[in-house]
Coordinates of C-alpha atoms in Angstrom, one line a residue:
Chain O
X18 CA 205.6 -19.6 170.5
X19 CA 203.3 -17.0 168.8
X20 CA 202.4 -19.8 165.7
X21 CA 201.3 -22.4 169.3
X22 CA 199.3 -19.7 171.2
X23 CA 197.5 -18.9 167.8
X24 CA 197.1 -23.0 167.3
X25 CA 196.3 -23.3 170.7
X26 CA 193.5 -20.6 171.0
X27 CA 195.2 -18.6 173.5
X28 CA 193.9 -15.6 174.9
X29 CA 196.6 -12.8 175.8
X30 CA 199.2 -12.6 172.2
X31 CA 200.5 -9.3 171.7
X32 CA 201.5 -7.7 168.3
X33 CA 202.9 -4.7 166.8
X34 CA 202.5 -3.5 163.5
X35 CA 204.7 -1.0 161.7
X36 CA 204.3 0.2 158.0
X37 CA 207.7 -0.3 156.1
X38 CA 209.5 2.7 154.9
X39 CA 208.7 4.4 152.0
X40 CA 209.5 3.2 148.1
X41 CA 213.0 5.0 147.3
X42 CA 214.2 5.6 150.5
X43 CA 218.1 4.7 150.1
X44 CA 220.1 2.3 151.4
X45 CA 221.9 3.9 154.3
X46 CA 218.7 5.2 155.9
X47 CA 216.7 2.3 155.5
X48 CA 219.5 0.3 157.4
X49 CA 218.7 2.9 159.8
X50 CA 215.3 2.9 160.3
X51 CA 215.6 -1.0 160.7
X52 CA 218.2 -1.1 163.0
X53 CA 215.9 1.5 165.1
X54 CA 212.9 -1.0 164.6
X55 CA 214.8 -3.9 165.7
X56 CA 216.3 -2.1 168.8
X57 CA 212.7 -0.5 169.7
X58 CA 210.8 -4.1 169.2
X59 CA 213.8 -6.5 171.0
X60 CA 213.5 -4.6 174.5
X61 CA 209.6 -5.4 174.4
X62 CA 207.7 -8.4 175.0
X63 CA 205.8 -9.2 171.9
X64 CA 204.8 -12.4 170.5
X65 CA 204.9 -11.3 166.9
X66 CA 206.0 -8.2 164.2
X67 CA 203.2 -7.1 161.4
X68 CA 204.1 -6.2 158.7
X69 CA 201.3 -3.8 156.9
X70 CA 201.1 -3.8 153.0
X71 CA 199.8 -0.6 152.6
X72 CA 197.0 -0.2 149.4
X73 CA 195.7 3.4 147.8
X74 CA 192.6 3.9 149.5
X75 CA 191.2 6.4 147.4
X76 CA 188.3 4.8 145.8
X77 CA 186.9 4.0 149.4
X78 CA 185.9 7.7 150.2
X79 CA 186.0 11.1 148.3
X80 CA 187.5 12.2 151.3
X81 CA 191.0 14.2 150.9
X82 CA 193.2 12.0 152.7
X83 CA 194.8 14.0 155.7
X84 CA 198.5 12.3 155.0
X85 CA 199.6 12.0 151.1
X86 CA 199.2 8.2 150.2
X87 CA 203.2 6.9 149.7
X88 CA 204.6 3.3 148.3
X89 CA 205.9 2.0 150.4
X90 CA 208.6 -0.7 150.6
X91 CA 207.6 -4.5 150.2
X92 CA 206.9 -5.7 153.5
X93 CA 207.7 -9.3 152.7
X94 CA 211.1 -7.7 151.3
X95 CA 211.3 -5.6 153.7
X96 CA 211.4 -8.4 156.2
X97 CA 213.8 -10.7 154.8
X98 CA 216.5 -7.9 153.5
X99 CA 216.4 -5.6 156.7
X100 CA 214.7 -7.4 159.8
X101 CA 215.6 -11.2 159.9
X102 CA 217.8 -9.4 163.0
X103 CA 214.6 -9.8 164.8
X104 CA 214.1 -13.1 166.5
X105 CA 210.3 -12.6 166.2
X106 CA 207.5 -14.0 164.2
X107 CA 206.4 -11.5 161.1
X108 CA 203.0 -11.3 160.1
X109 CA 203.2 -10.6 156.4
X110 CA 200.1 -8.3 155.1
X111 CA 199.4 -8.9 152.0
X112 CA 196.5 -7.0 150.7
X113 CA 195.2 -9.5 147.9
X114 CA 194.1 -7.2 145.1
X115 CA 197.7 -5.9 144.2
X116 CA 199.0 -9.3 143.5
X117 CA 198.9 -11.5 140.1
X118 CA 198.6 -15.3 140.8
X119 CA 202.4 -16.2 140.5
X120 CA 203.5 -13.5 142.9
X121 CA 200.9 -14.7 145.6
X122 CA 202.0 -17.8 144.7
X123 CA 205.3 -16.8 144.8
X124 CA 205.4 -15.1 147.9
X125 CA 203.3 -18.5 149.9
X126 CA 206.6 -21.1 148.7
X127 CA 208.6 -18.7 150.0
X128 CA 207.4 -17.3 153.5
X129 CA 208.5 -19.5 156.0
X130 CA 206.3 -21.3 158.0
X131 CA 208.1 -21.0 160.8
X132 CA 209.4 -17.8 160.6
X133 CA 205.9 -16.0 159.2
X134 CA 202.7 -15.5 159.5
X135 CA 200.0 -13.7 156.9
X136 CA 196.9 -12.1 156.7
X137 CA 195.0 -11.6 153.5
X138 CA 193.2 -8.0 152.8
X139 CA 190.6 -7.8 150.5
X140 CA 190.0 -4.6 148.2
X141 CA 189.5 -1.0 150.3
X142 CA 186.1 -0.9 148.3
X143 CA 184.6 -2.9 145.2
X144 CA 185.6 0.4 142.9
X145 CA 189.3 -1.1 143.0
X146 CA 190.6 -2.7 140.3
X147 CA 192.1 -5.8 141.4
X148 CA 194.2 -8.7 140.3
X149 CA 193.5 -11.4 142.5
X150 CA 189.8 -11.5 144.9
X151 CA 189.8 -12.5 148.5
X152 CA 188.7 -16.0 147.0
X153 CA 190.8 -16.6 144.6
X154 CA 193.3 -15.8 147.2
X155 CA 191.9 -18.1 149.9
X156 CA 192.5 -20.7 147.2
X157 CA 195.6 -20.6 145.8
X158 CA 196.4 -20.4 149.6
X159 CA 194.5 -23.5 150.0
X160 CA 196.4 -25.2 147.1
X161 CA 199.8 -24.5 148.7
X162 CA 201.9 -26.9 150.8
X163 CA 203.1 -24.6 152.3
X164 CA 201.7 -24.5 156.3
X165 CA 201.7 -21.0 156.4
X166 CA 199.5 -19.6 159.2
X167 CA 196.7 -17.9 157.9
X168 CA 194.9 -14.3 159.6
X169 CA 192.0 -12.0 158.1
X170 CA 191.1 -8.8 159.3
X171 CA 188.1 -7.8 161.0
X172 CA 186.1 -4.6 161.1
X173 CA 183.9 -3.9 164.3
X174 CA 182.7 -0.5 162.6
X175 CA 181.4 -3.0 159.5
X176 CA 179.4 -4.5 161.9
X177 CA 177.3 -1.7 163.2
X178 CA 175.9 -1.2 159.8
X179 CA 175.6 -3.9 158.8
X180 CA 175.0 -6.6 161.7
X181 CA 177.5 -9.7 160.3
X182 CA 180.8 -9.0 161.1
X183 CA 181.1 -12.1 163.2
X184 CA 179.2 -13.9 160.3
X185 CA 181.9 -12.9 158.1
X186 CA 184.8 -13.9 160.4
X187 CA 183.3 -17.5 160.5
X188 CA 183.6 -17.5 156.6
X189 CA 187.0 -16.5 157.0
X190 CA 187.5 -19.3 159.1
X191 CA 185.6 -21.9 157.2
X192 CA 188.8 -20.6 154.6
X193 CA 191.3 -21.1 156.3
X194 CA 192.4 -18.0 158.9
X195 CA 193.0 -19.0 162.7
X196 CA 193.4 -15.7 163.7
X197 CA 192.1 -12.2 162.8
X198 CA 193.1 -8.5 163.2
X199 CA 190.5 -5.7 163.6
X200 CA 191.0 -2.3 162.3
X201 CA 191.8 0.2 165.0
X202 CA 189.7 0.4 168.0
X203 CA 188.2 3.5 169.7
X204 CA 185.1 2.4 169.6
X205 CA 184.7 0.3 172.2
X206 CA 180.6 -0.6 172.1
X207 CA 181.6 -2.0 168.3
X208 CA 184.1 -4.3 169.1
X209 CA 181.9 -5.4 172.2
X210 CA 179.0 -5.9 170.4
X211 CA 181.2 -7.8 167.5
X212 CA 182.9 -10.0 170.3
X213 CA 178.9 -10.9 171.9
X214 CA 178.0 -12.1 168.6
X215 CA 181.4 -13.8 167.9
X216 CA 180.9 -15.6 171.2
X217 CA 177.5 -17.0 170.9
X218 CA 177.2 -17.7 167.2
X219 CA 180.5 -20.1 167.9
X220 CA 178.2 -20.8 171.3
X221 CA 175.4 -21.9 169.0
X222 CA 177.1 -23.7 166.7
X223 CA 179.6 -25.3 168.1
X224 CA 182.4 -23.7 166.5
X225 CA 185.7 -23.4 168.6
X226 CA 186.2 -19.6 168.5
X227 CA 189.8 -18.2 167.2
X228 CA 191.9 -15.3 168.3
X229 CA 191.0 -11.8 167.9
X230 CA 193.8 -9.4 168.2
X231 CA 192.5 -5.4 168.7
X232 CA 194.8 -2.9 167.7
X233 CA 195.1 0.1 169.7
X234 CA 197.2 3.3 168.0
X235 CA 198.3 6.6 169.8
X236 CA 196.7 9.4 168.4
X237 CA 199.1 12.0 168.6
X238 CA 197.4 15.5 167.1
X239 CA 194.5 16.6 165.6
X240 CA 195.4 15.7 162.1
X241 CA 196.1 11.9 163.0
X242 CA 192.9 11.6 164.5
X243 CA 191.5 12.7 161.1
X244 CA 193.5 10.4 159.6
X245 CA 191.8 8.1 161.4
X246 CA 188.5 8.7 160.9
X247 CA 189.6 8.8 157.5
X248 CA 191.2 5.1 157.5
X249 CA 187.4 4.7 158.9
X250 CA 188.1 4.3 162.6
X251 CA 185.0 5.4 164.1
X252 CA 185.4 7.4 167.3
X253 CA 183.0 8.1 169.4
X254 CA 181.7 11.4 169.1
X255 CA 182.8 12.4 173.4
X256 CA 186.1 10.7 172.8
X257 CA 186.9 13.2 169.7
X258 CA 185.9 16.0 171.5
X259 CA 187.8 15.0 174.7
X260 CA 191.3 14.8 172.6
X261 CA 190.8 17.6 170.5
X262 CA 190.2 19.6 173.8
X263 CA 192.8 17.9 175.8
X264 CA 195.9 19.8 176.7
X265 CA 197.8 16.6 175.9
X266 CA 195.8 14.8 173.2
X267 CA 199.0 12.0 172.4
X268 CA 198.7 10.6 176.6
X269 CA 195.1 10.6 176.4
X270 CA 194.6 8.9 173.6
X271 CA 197.1 6.4 175.5
X272 CA 194.9 6.1 178.3
X273 CA 191.6 5.9 176.4
X274 CA 193.9 2.6 174.3
X275 CA 195.1 1.1 178.1
X276 CA 191.0 1.6 179.5
X277 CA 190.3 0.1 176.2
X278 CA 192.1 -3.1 175.9
X279 CA 191.4 -4.1 180.0
X280 CA 187.6 -3.6 179.0
X281 CA 187.1 -5.5 176.1
X282 CA 189.9 -8.3 177.6
X283 CA 187.7 -8.6 180.6
X284 CA 184.6 -8.7 178.9
X285 CA 186.3 -11.3 176.9
X286 CA 188.0 -13.6 179.5
X287 CA 185.0 -13.5 181.4
X288 CA 183.1 -15.2 178.3
X289 CA 186.6 -16.9 177.6
X290 CA 186.6 -15.9 173.8
X291 CA 190.6 -15.4 173.1
X292 CA 191.2 -12.2 172.2
X293 CA 194.7 -10.1 172.2
X294 CA 196.1 -6.9 170.9
X295 CA 198.1 -5.2 167.5
X296 CA 199.7 -2.4 168.8
X297 CA 200.4 0.3 166.2
X298 CA 201.1 3.7 165.4
X299 CA 199.1 5.0 162.1
X300 CA 201.9 8.4 162.5
X301 CA 205.6 7.8 161.5
X302 CA 206.4 11.1 163.8
X303 CA 208.6 10.3 166.4
X304 CA 206.6 10.6 170.0
X305 CA 203.6 9.1 168.5
X306 CA 205.9 5.7 167.5
X307 CA 207.5 6.3 170.8
X308 CA 204.1 6.3 172.7
X309 CA 202.8 2.8 170.9
X310 CA 205.7 1.4 172.8
X311 CA 204.4 3.0 175.9
X312 CA 201.4 1.6 175.4
X313 CA 202.9 -2.0 174.8
X314 CA 204.3 -1.6 177.8
X315 CA 201.5 -0.9 179.6
X316 CA 199.2 -3.6 178.3
X317 CA 202.2 -5.8 179.2
X318 CA 201.8 -4.8 183.0
Chain L
X13 CA 166.1 20.8 198.9
X14 CA 165.2 19.5 195.5
X15 CA 164.4 22.7 194.5
X16 CA 167.6 24.6 195.8
X17 CA 169.3 21.8 194.0
X18 CA 168.4 22.8 190.7
X19 CA 168.6 26.2 191.4
X20 CA 172.1 26.2 192.9
X21 CA 172.8 23.4 189.4
X22 CA 174.2 21.2 191.6
X23 CA 175.2 17.3 190.9
X24 CA 174.2 14.2 192.2
X25 CA 170.4 14.8 192.5
X26 CA 168.8 11.5 192.6
X27 CA 165.0 11.3 191.9
X28 CA 162.4 8.1 191.9
X29 CA 160.4 7.3 188.8
X30 CA 156.4 6.4 189.5
X31 CA 153.6 5.6 186.9
X32 CA 150.2 6.4 188.3
X33 CA 147.8 3.6 189.1
X34 CA 145.4 2.6 186.0
X35 CA 142.2 4.0 185.6
X36 CA 139.3 2.0 187.0
X37 CA 141.6 0.8 190.0
X38 CA 138.6 0.8 192.7
X39 CA 139.5 3.5 195.6
X40 CA 140.7 0.8 198.0
X41 CA 143.1 -1.0 195.6
X42 CA 144.4 2.4 195.0
X43 CA 144.8 3.6 199.0
X44 CA 146.3 0.3 198.6
X45 CA 149.0 0.7 196.4
X46 CA 149.8 4.2 197.5
X47 CA 150.4 3.5 200.6
X48 CA 152.5 1.1 199.3
X49 CA 154.6 3.2 197.2
X50 CA 154.7 5.7 200.2
X51 CA 156.1 3.5 202.6
X52 CA 158.8 2.2 199.6
X53 CA 159.8 5.7 198.9
X54 CA 160.0 7.1 202.6
X55 CA 162.4 4.6 203.5
X56 CA 164.7 5.7 200.9
X57 CA 166.7 8.9 200.3
X58 CA 165.2 10.2 197.1
X59 CA 165.6 14.0 196.5
X60 CA 161.9 14.1 194.2
X61 CA 159.6 12.1 193.2
X62 CA 159.3 11.9 189.2
X63 CA 154.7 11.1 188.2
X64 CA 155.1 10.3 184.9
X65 CA 151.3 11.0 182.9
X66 CA 151.6 8.4 180.0
X67 CA 150.1 9.1 176.6
X68 CA 149.9 6.0 174.1
X69 CA 152.5 6.6 171.8
X70 CA 151.1 4.4 168.8
X71 CA 151.7 6.7 166.5
X72 CA 155.2 6.7 166.9
X73 CA 156.0 3.2 165.0
X74 CA 154.1 0.7 163.7
X75 CA 155.7 -1.9 166.1
X76 CA 153.0 -3.7 168.2
X77 CA 153.5 -2.6 171.2
X78 CA 154.3 -5.6 173.9
X79 CA 151.9 -4.3 177.1
X80 CA 149.3 -3.1 176.3
X81 CA 148.7 0.6 176.8
X82 CA 146.6 1.4 179.7
X83 CA 145.4 5.3 180.5
X84 CA 146.4 5.9 184.1
X85 CA 144.8 8.3 186.8
X86 CA 146.4 12.3 186.1
X87 CA 149.4 12.5 188.2
X88 CA 148.7 15.2 189.6
X89 CA 145.3 14.3 190.7
X90 CA 147.1 11.0 192.2
X91 CA 150.2 12.9 193.9
X92 CA 147.2 15.6 195.6
X93 CA 144.7 12.8 196.2
X94 CA 146.7 9.7 197.4
X95 CA 151.0 10.9 197.6
X96 CA 150.4 13.9 200.5
X97 CA 151.8 11.5 203.3
X98 CA 155.2 11.6 201.1
X99 CA 156.9 14.4 202.2
X100 CA 159.2 14.8 198.9
X101 CA 158.5 17.2 196.0
X102 CA 156.7 15.7 193.5
X103 CA 157.3 16.3 189.6
X104 CA 154.2 16.1 187.6
X105 CA 154.7 15.1 184.0
X106 CA 152.8 16.8 181.5
X107 CA 152.3 15.4 178.5
X108 CA 151.3 18.7 176.9
X109 CA 149.4 17.7 173.7
X110 CA 146.6 15.6 176.2
X111 CA 145.6 19.2 177.2
X112 CA 143.6 22.1 176.8
X113 CA 144.8 25.5 177.3
X114 CA 142.0 26.0 180.3
X115 CA 143.5 22.6 181.7
X116 CA 147.3 23.2 181.5
X117 CA 146.3 27.0 182.7
X118 CA 144.2 25.4 185.8
X119 CA 147.3 23.0 186.8
X120 CA 150.1 25.4 186.2
X121 CA 148.2 27.4 188.9
X122 CA 146.7 25.0 191.5
X123 CA 150.4 23.3 191.9
X124 CA 151.9 24.4 194.4
X125 CA 155.6 25.8 193.8
X126 CA 157.4 25.0 197.2
X127 CA 155.8 20.9 196.4
X128 CA 155.9 20.4 192.9
X129 CA 157.8 20.9 189.8
X130 CA 156.8 20.5 185.9
X131 CA 158.3 18.4 183.5
X132 CA 156.9 19.4 179.6
X133 CA 156.4 16.0 177.8
X134 CA 156.2 16.9 173.7
X135 CA 153.9 15.0 171.1
X136 CA 155.6 11.0 170.6
X137 CA 155.7 12.3 166.6
X138 CA 154.4 14.4 164.3
X139 CA 151.5 12.3 163.6
X140 CA 150.3 12.4 167.0
X141 CA 146.7 14.9 167.4
X142 CA 147.3 17.2 170.5
X143 CA 145.7 19.9 172.2
X144 CA 148.6 22.4 172.8
X145 CA 152.2 22.2 171.2
X146 CA 155.0 22.5 173.2
X147 CA 155.8 26.1 171.9
X148 CA 152.5 27.0 173.5
X149 CA 152.8 25.2 176.5
X150 CA 156.3 26.9 177.1
X151 CA 154.2 29.8 176.1
X152 CA 151.4 29.5 178.9
X153 CA 154.0 28.7 181.2
X154 CA 155.7 32.1 180.7
X155 CA 152.4 34.1 181.5
X156 CA 151.8 32.3 185.1
X157 CA 152.8 34.0 188.1
X158 CA 153.6 30.8 189.6
X159 CA 157.5 30.1 190.2
X160 CA 156.9 26.2 189.4
X161 CA 159.9 24.7 188.1
X162 CA 160.0 23.6 185.0
X163 CA 162.3 20.6 183.6
X164 CA 162.8 19.2 180.4
X165 CA 162.4 15.6 178.5
X166 CA 166.6 14.8 176.6
X167 CA 166.6 11.9 174.6
X168 CA 170.4 11.3 174.1
X169 CA 169.7 8.5 171.5
X170 CA 167.9 10.9 169.0
X171 CA 171.6 12.3 169.5
X172 CA 173.1 9.5 167.9
X173 CA 170.8 10.7 164.6
X174 CA 170.8 14.0 164.2
X175 CA 173.4 15.7 166.5
X176 CA 171.7 18.5 168.1
X177 CA 170.1 17.5 171.0
X178 CA 172.5 19.7 172.9
X179 CA 170.5 22.7 170.5
X180 CA 167.4 21.1 171.4
X181 CA 168.3 21.1 176.1
X182 CA 169.6 24.6 175.6
X183 CA 166.8 26.4 173.4
X184 CA 164.2 24.7 176.0
X185 CA 166.3 26.4 179.0
X186 CA 165.7 29.1 177.1
X187 CA 162.5 28.8 177.7
X188 CA 162.3 28.4 180.9
X189 CA 163.6 24.6 182.3
X190 CA 165.8 24.5 184.4
X191 CA 166.8 20.3 185.0
X192 CA 166.4 17.7 182.4
X193 CA 165.2 13.8 183.3
X194 CA 166.8 11.4 180.2
X195 CA 164.7 8.5 178.6
X196 CA 166.0 5.2 180.4
X197 CA 170.0 4.8 179.9
X198 CA 171.2 1.9 178.5
X199 CA 173.4 2.8 175.9
X200 CA 176.0 4.7 177.9
X201 CA 178.1 6.0 175.1
X202 CA 175.4 8.2 173.8
X203 CA 174.6 9.6 177.0
X204 CA 178.2 10.1 177.1
X205 CA 178.3 12.2 173.4
X206 CA 175.5 13.9 174.4
X207 CA 177.1 15.3 177.8
X208 CA 180.4 16.1 175.4
X209 CA 178.6 18.1 173.1
X210 CA 176.2 19.8 176.2
X211 CA 179.6 20.6 177.7
X212 CA 181.2 22.3 175.2
X213 CA 178.7 24.5 173.9
X214 CA 177.8 25.4 177.6
X215 CA 181.8 26.6 177.8
X216 CA 181.9 28.2 174.3
X217 CA 178.8 30.2 174.4
X218 CA 179.1 31.0 178.0
X219 CA 175.8 29.1 179.2
X220 CA 175.3 27.6 182.2
X221 CA 174.9 24.3 182.8
X222 CA 171.5 22.8 184.7
X223 CA 171.5 19.1 186.4
X224 CA 171.3 16.5 183.8
X225 CA 168.9 13.3 185.2
X226 CA 169.8 10.3 184.0
X227 CA 166.9 7.4 184.1
X228 CA 167.9 4.2 184.9
X229 CA 165.6 1.4 184.6
X230 CA 166.1 -2.3 186.0
X231 CA 165.0 -4.7 183.1
X232 CA 163.4 -8.2 184.7
X233 CA 162.7 -9.8 181.5
X234 CA 163.0 -10.7 177.4
X235 CA 159.3 -9.1 177.7
X236 CA 160.5 -5.9 179.9
X237 CA 163.6 -5.4 177.0
X238 CA 161.5 -5.8 174.1
X239 CA 159.1 -2.8 175.8
X240 CA 162.5 -0.6 176.4
X241 CA 162.9 -1.1 172.6
X242 CA 159.8 -0.6 172.2
X243 CA 159.9 2.9 174.0
X244 CA 163.1 3.8 171.9
X245 CA 165.7 3.2 174.4
X246 CA 168.9 2.2 172.4
X247 CA 170.1 -0.7 174.3
X248 CA 173.5 -2.3 172.7
X249 CA 174.3 -5.2 171.1
X250 CA 176.3 -6.5 173.3
X251 CA 174.2 -5.9 176.4
X252 CA 170.9 -7.5 174.7
X253 CA 172.8 -10.5 174.3
X254 CA 174.3 -10.6 177.8
X255 CA 170.7 -9.7 179.1
X256 CA 169.0 -12.6 177.0
X257 CA 171.8 -15.1 178.0
X258 CA 172.0 -14.3 181.6
X259 CA 170.5 -16.5 184.3
X260 CA 169.4 -13.6 186.1
X261 CA 168.2 -10.6 183.4
X262 CA 167.0 -8.2 186.8
X263 CA 170.3 -9.1 188.5
X264 CA 172.4 -8.3 185.4
X265 CA 170.7 -5.1 184.7
X266 CA 171.1 -4.1 188.2
X267 CA 174.6 -4.5 187.6
X268 CA 174.5 -2.6 184.1
X269 CA 173.1 0.5 185.3
X270 CA 174.7 0.8 188.4
X271 CA 177.7 0.5 186.1
X272 CA 176.4 3.3 183.9
X273 CA 175.6 5.5 186.6
X274 CA 179.2 5.5 188.1
X275 CA 180.5 5.8 184.5
X276 CA 178.6 8.6 183.5
X277 CA 178.9 10.6 186.8
X278 CA 182.7 9.6 186.7
X279 CA 182.5 11.7 182.9
X280 CA 180.2 14.7 184.4
X281 CA 182.3 15.1 187.7
X282 CA 185.4 15.2 185.6
X283 CA 183.8 18.5 183.9
X284 CA 182.6 19.7 186.6
X285 CA 179.0 19.1 184.7
X286 CA 175.7 18.7 187.5
X287 CA 174.5 15.2 186.4
X288 CA 171.7 13.6 188.7
X289 CA 169.6 10.1 188.3
X290 CA 165.9 9.2 188.3
X291 CA 165.3 5.3 188.8
X292 CA 162.1 3.9 187.3
X293 CA 160.8 0.9 186.7
X294 CA 158.9 0.3 183.2
X295 CA 157.0 -2.6 184.7
X296 CA 154.6 -3.2 187.1
X297 CA 156.2 -6.6 188.5
X298 CA 156.8 -6.4 192.6
X299 CA 160.3 -8.0 191.6
X300 CA 160.9 -5.2 188.8
X301 CA 159.8 -2.9 191.4
X302 CA 161.9 -4.2 193.9
X303 CA 164.8 -3.9 192.3
X304 CA 164.2 -0.1 191.0
X305 CA 164.6 0.2 194.9
X306 CA 168.0 -1.9 195.4
X307 CA 169.4 0.0 192.8
X308 CA 168.0 3.3 194.4
X309 CA 170.5 2.2 197.2
X310 CA 172.9 1.1 195.4
X311 CA 173.1 4.9 193.6
X312 CA 172.9 6.3 197.2
X313 CA 176.3 4.1 198.1

């Protein structure tokens, strides 16, 4: 279903995003966590599950990371060993710099194109040591027979500085990407600027548009807010003030995220740009995870 | 009425802004123009009439001015000689750098504090030769007995780069300004950022907020759009694309301006920040002027 929706360039795809449990979590706890995740997600209307592949982004910024970096279980192994009971397709993220050619090839052979999709993620910065570059990863993918659907990452905030995010997206489409997942959206203006340029460039060059899935992420504390900023999510000053001064930052962020989604959807619908969303929680606190589920429900209304 | 509204720090003040006819216009044409302006404005619900004092801003940017700079009639003389039949208070702009101390003093003596208000405008850039600095002008004003209400200019776009526009506004309040008129608003985010910082700073330092009047200006052609950009109005890329590709750029800009105003008003109302608007036409084409009147009606609904 998700795969068809993407191939048909449909609007309204809804994903949910999780991070695998941290490395070293014992088997019993792992079963508990995954059972809870399955239960939560099964109850909702979701087209697919994004499983992130966390990489240490310390080279990207000199600022201290608000939450410590923790190695997590491999996203594909976690999906295969713990989440098979969840029937929806899994979108396995691959931070390609972490893998050797053999490793990436093995993943691309083993992932079932009916149950899985993948999103390749590049290095967090040029200073990061990588095994494989994005170019190499796309080449490896193109040499595989497995018709696994491939997606890319888009960062509308990057557009504000460089103005070429739509070109990056079209380049990735040319390299085989058939959908895109954005970084967390707190700056609608940046997303609208990107969508607008994406739309008019596609129109002018007669290139069909693929779905852009905007990531929405609740924010339940000032620390989460700092973490989102650390991750590179741009947050307008007024919104940062609203959140910081709010009696209920989590509820406020939910309201804002819902409203952002509706505004982006309306903007895209008017032009026929296929958009969808990917809802996640960057924090692992129970309240914030539950809020992400509430957001999923609101978006589905 | 306008004066009371400002003194009471009321929300919802609506101004209309005009530029005097260009220097050298003959008497007959001048009567025609002013009669038409009076007729147009009298028919609408407006609290006051802004009369701009145009200065050559060539030192501010090396880009070519899309419309040639033309010296206009002095705003106070125009008001006194041609607009006395219009009963609403006039807000006389003074680009203070253009005047000598004697000239500014004479104006401050002659303007009736019941019929007039004034807004002092600083140099367009540091490179501009000036007779009086803003400091000097404020000092001259403070030494006058005439209780003429004084307003200031605020440029939310400046906040995006420097982050201190609210501090500038509070400094001007300390120097006697009791209301502010913004530059044309096409970037709501910048205006919300400014309002938010203005609000929280006032709250923290226990300074009552004075009305902020946002300037709304229809855009009827790509050339007007270029001119607005030349004037330093920041226009989000998506909106620029929408306007450029629109079948009816004027109508689109009206819709957007109305929506911007409602969004800013809702944002301000929630916090009790007094806001209002100032509607103008930067272009002199009949259609654009008429559109500015339509915008006035929409805002009054």
